[in-house]
Coordinates of C-alpha atoms in Angstrom, one line a residue:
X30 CA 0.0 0.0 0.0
X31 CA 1.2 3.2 -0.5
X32 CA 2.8 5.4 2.2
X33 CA 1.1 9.1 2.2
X34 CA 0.1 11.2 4.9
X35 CA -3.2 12.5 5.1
X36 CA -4.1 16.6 4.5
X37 CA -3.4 19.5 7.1
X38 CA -6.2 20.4 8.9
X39 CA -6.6 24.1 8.7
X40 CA -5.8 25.9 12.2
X41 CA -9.3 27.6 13.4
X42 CA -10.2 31.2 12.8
X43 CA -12.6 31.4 15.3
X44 CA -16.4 32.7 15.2
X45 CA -17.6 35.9 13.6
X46 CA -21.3 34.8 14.3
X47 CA -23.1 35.2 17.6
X48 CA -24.7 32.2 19.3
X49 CA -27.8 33.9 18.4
X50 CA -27.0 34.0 14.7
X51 CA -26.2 29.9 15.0
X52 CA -29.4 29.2 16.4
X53 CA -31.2 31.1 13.8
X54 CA -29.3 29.1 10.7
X55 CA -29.9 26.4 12.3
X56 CA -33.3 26.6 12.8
X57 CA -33.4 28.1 9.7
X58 CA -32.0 24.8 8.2
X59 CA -34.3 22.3 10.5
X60 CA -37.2 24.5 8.8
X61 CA -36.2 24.1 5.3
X62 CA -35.9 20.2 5.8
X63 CA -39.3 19.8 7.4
X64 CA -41.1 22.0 4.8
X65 CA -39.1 20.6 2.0
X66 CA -38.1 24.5 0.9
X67 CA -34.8 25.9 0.5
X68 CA -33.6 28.7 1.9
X69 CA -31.1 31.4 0.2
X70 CA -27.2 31.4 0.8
X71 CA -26.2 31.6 4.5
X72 CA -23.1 32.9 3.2
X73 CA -25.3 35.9 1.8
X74 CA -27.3 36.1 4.7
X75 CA -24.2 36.3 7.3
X76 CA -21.3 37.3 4.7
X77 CA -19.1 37.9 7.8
X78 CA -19.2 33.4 8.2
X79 CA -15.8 31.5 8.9
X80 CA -15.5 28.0 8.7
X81 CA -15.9 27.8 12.3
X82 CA -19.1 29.6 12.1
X83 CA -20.2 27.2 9.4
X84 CA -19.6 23.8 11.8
X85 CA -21.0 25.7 14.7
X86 CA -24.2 25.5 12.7
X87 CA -24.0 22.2 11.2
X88 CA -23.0 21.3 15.0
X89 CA -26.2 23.2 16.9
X90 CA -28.2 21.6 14.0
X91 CA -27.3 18.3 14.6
X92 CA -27.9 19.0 18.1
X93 CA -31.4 19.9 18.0
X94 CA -31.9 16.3 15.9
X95 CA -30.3 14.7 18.6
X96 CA -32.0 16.3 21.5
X97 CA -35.3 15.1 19.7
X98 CA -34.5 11.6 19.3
X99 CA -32.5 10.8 16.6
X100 CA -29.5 8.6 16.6
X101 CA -25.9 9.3 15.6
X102 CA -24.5 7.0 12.7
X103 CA -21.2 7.9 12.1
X104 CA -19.6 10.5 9.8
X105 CA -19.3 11.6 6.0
X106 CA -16.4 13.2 4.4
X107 CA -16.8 15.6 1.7
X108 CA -14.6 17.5 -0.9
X109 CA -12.2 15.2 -1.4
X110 CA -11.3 15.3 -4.7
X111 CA -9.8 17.9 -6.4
X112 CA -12.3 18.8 -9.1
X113 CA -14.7 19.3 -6.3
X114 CA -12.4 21.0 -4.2
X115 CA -11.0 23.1 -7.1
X116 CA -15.0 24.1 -7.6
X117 CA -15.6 25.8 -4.3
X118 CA -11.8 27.2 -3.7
X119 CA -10.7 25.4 -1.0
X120 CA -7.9 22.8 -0.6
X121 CA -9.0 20.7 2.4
X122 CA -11.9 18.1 2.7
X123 CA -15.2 18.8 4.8
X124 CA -17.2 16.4 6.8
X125 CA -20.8 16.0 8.0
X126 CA -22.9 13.8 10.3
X127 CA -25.2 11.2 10.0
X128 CA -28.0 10.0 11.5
X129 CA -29.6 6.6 12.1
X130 CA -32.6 8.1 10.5
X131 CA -30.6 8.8 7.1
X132 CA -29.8 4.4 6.8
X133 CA -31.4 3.0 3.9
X134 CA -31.0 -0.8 3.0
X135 CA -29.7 -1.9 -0.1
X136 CA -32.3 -1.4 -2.7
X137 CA -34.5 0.7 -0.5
X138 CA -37.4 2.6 -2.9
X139 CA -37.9 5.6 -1.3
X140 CA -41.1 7.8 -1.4
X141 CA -41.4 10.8 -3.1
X142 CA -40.9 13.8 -1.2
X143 CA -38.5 12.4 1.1
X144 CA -35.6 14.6 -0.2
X145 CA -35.7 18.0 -1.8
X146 CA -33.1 17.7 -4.5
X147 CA -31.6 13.9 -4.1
X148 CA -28.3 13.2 -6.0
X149 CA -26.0 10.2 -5.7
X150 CA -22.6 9.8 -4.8
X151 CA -20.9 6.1 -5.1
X152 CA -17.9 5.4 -2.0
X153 CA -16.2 3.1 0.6
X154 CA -17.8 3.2 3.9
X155 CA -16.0 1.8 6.8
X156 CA -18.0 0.6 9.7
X157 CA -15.5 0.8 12.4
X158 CA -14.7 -1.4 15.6
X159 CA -13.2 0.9 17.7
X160 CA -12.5 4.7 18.2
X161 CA -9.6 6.4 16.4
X162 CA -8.0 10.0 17.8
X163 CA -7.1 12.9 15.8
X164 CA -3.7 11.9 15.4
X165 CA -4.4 8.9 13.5
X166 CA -2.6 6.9 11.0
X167 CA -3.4 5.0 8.3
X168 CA -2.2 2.1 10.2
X169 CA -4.5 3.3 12.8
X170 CA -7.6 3.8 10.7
X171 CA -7.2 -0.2 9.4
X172 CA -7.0 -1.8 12.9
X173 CA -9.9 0.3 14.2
X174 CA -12.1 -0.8 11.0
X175 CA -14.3 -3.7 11.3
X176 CA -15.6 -4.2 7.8
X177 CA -15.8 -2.0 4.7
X178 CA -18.8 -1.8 2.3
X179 CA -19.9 -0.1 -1.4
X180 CA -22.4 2.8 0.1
X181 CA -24.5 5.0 -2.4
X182 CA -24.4 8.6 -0.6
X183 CA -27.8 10.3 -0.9
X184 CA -26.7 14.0 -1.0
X185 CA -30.0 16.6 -0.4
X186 CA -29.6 20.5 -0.1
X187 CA -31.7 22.5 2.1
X188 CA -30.1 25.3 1.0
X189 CA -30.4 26.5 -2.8
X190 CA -27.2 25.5 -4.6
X191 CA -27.6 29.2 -6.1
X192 CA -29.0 32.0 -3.7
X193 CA -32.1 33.3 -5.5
X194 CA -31.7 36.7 -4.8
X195 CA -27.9 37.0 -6.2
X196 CA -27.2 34.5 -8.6
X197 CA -23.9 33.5 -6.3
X198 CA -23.3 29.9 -6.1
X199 CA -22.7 28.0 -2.9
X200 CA -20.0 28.8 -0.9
X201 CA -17.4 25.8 0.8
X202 CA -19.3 27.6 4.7
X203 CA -22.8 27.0 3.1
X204 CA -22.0 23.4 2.4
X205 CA -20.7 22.1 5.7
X206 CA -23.8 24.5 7.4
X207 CA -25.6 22.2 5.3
X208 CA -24.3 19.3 7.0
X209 CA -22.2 18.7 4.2
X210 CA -25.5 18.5 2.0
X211 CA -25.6 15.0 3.5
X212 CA -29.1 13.4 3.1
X213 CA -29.1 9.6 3.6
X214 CA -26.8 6.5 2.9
X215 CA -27.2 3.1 1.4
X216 CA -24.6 0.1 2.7
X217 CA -23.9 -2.8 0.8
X218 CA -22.5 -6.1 2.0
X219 CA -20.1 -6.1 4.0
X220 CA -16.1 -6.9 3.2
X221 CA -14.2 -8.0 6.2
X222 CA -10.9 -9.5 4.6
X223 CA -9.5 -6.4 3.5
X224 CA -5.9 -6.2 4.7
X225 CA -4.2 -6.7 2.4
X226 CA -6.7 -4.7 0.0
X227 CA -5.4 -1.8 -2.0
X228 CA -8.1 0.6 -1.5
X229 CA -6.7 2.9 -4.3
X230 CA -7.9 0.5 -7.0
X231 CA -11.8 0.0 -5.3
X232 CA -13.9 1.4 -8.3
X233 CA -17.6 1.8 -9.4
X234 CA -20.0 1.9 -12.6
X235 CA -23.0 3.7 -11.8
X236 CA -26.2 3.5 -13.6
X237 CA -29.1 5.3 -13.5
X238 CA -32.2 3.3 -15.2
X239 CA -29.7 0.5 -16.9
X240 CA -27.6 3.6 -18.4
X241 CA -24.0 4.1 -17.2
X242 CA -24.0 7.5 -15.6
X243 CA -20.6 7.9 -13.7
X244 CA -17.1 5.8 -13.4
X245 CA -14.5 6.2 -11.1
X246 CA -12.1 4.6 -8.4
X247 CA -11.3 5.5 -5.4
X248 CA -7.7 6.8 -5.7
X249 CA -10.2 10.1 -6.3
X250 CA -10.0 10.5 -2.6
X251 CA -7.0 11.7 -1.1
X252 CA -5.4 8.8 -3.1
X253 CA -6.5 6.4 -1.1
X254 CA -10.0 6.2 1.3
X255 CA -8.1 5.0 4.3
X256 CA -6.4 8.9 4.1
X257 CA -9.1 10.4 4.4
X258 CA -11.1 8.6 7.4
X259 CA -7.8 9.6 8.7
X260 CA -8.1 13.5 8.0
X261 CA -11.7 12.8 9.4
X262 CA -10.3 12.1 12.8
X263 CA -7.7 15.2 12.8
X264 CA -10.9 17.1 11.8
X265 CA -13.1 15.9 14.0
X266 CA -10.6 16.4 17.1
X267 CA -9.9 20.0 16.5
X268 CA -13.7 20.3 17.1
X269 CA -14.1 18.6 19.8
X270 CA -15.7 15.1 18.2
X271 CA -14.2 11.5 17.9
X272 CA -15.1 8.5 15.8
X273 CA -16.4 6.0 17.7
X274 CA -16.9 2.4 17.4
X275 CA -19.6 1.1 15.5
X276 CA -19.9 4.3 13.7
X277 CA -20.6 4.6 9.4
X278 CA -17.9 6.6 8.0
X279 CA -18.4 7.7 4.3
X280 CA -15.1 8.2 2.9
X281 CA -15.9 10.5 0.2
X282 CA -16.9 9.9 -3.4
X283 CA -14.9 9.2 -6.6
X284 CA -17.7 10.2 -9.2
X285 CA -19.7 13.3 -9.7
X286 CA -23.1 13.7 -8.2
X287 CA -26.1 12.2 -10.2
X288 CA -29.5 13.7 -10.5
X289 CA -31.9 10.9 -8.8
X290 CA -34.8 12.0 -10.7
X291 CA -38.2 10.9 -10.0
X292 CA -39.1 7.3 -11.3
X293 CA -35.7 6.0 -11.3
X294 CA -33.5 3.3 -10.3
X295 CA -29.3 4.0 -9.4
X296 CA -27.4 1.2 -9.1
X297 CA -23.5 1.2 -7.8
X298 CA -21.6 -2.3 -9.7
X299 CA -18.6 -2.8 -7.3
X300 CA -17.5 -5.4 -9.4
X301 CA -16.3 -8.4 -6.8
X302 CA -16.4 -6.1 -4.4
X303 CA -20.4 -5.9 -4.5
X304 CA -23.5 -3.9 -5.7
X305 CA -25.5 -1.4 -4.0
X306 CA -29.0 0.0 -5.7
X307 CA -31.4 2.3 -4.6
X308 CA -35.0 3.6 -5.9
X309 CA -37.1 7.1 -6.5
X310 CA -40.6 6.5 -6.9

């Protein structure tokens, strides 16, 4: 396997946004999810936001889900490749959170209105056995991973990918706000003899409605996946979080998002490594 260390993570900035401001986004975003409505650029709304503003929201979000019942299921790493990254000027990954209530199974047909703009992302998820600290190695990540599985990423934004009232595009702060625009996740079989597995060369075809949509493999991200679960537990850390065992971690993806449109069926071909499917009505 090849020897690389994971990205920097940037130092912190600190907040420009008052707790009262966090609250508002926040319940701002919980609003738009229930009601199925977008709301304009937080970045336009509070043009003063830092990074650290933008994961104080995602964080006070996620908080309110959790302080009405729902269940955390790990983590999800975005930006990782360097199209994407390239596309919202920035040269680190971001991460999100998710929530028991976000696990579909594998071929789950899911009812319309559900999301508000679903689009699919195909990566490794690693289901982890024990906790791994910020200063984690790759060595580190594979001995706390207790199987790895093809996952479809179900990514939803509640807020508009381009603020109405501007025409500005969504900003690197908007997206992690938006909890990395993280709506649901879809886990194949699991793969538990994967150490000697060279993750770079993990691929998939996906298809939408029997039609080859997107290719890839997973040296997209960060050259290998196991580097970036690894830059997930140096980012988690410098906020205050830690993967934990028995957690989901999406590693990031290695195609470009596909439209799941109404009506139809995308399906992730693994090769030997397995198939994951999932279905709009």
């Amino acid at each position: 396997m090849q020897a690389a260390t994971p990205p920097v993570v940037s130092g912190r900035i600190g907040r420009m946004l008052d707790d009262k401001a966090i609250q508002a986004a926040a319940s701002a975003l919980e609003e738009a999810e229930r009601s199925r409505k977008q709301i304009r650029l937080l970045s336009e709304t509070y043009p003063e936001i830092t990074m650290d503003d933008a994961y104080a929201i995602q964080d006070c979000w996620i908080g309110m889900k959790l302080a009405s019942g729902e269940k955390l299921a790990g983590w999800k790493i975005g930006l990782t490749s360097k199209a994407m990254q390239a596309a919202v000027s920035i040269d680190i990954p971001d991460s999100g959170v998710l929530l028991e209530s976000m696990r579909f199974p594998n071929g789950a047909v899911i009812v319309p209105g559900r999301f508000i703009q679903p689009r699919i992302e195909a990566e490794i998820a690693f289901v982890m056995n024990g906790p791994l600290e910020g200063t984690a190695t790759v060595e580190d990540v594979l001995a706390a991973t207790d199987y790895i599985a093809p996952a479809l990423e179900i990514l939803d934004t509640r807020i508009a990918r381009k603020d109405p009232q501007t025409g500005k595009l969504r900003t690197v702060y908007d997206t992690i706000s938006d909890n990395a625009a993280d709506g649901g996740f879809v886990l194949g079989d699991a793969v538990t003899d994967f150490s000697g597995l060279d993750m770079r060369w993990l691929g998939a075809i996906v298809s939408r409605d029997g039609e080859v949509e997107e290719t890839g493999l997973s040296a997209g991200v960060l050259n290998n996946p196991l580097m970036s679960v690894a830059w997930l537990a140096q980012r988690l850390a410098t906020y205050g979080h830690r993967i934990e065992a028995g957690q989901v971690i999406l590693s990031g993806s290695f195609i470009r998002p596909i439209e799941a449109i109404p009506g139809s069926e995308i399906v992730g071909d693994f090769g030997t490594f397995g198939h994951v499917s999932c279905q709009f009505e």
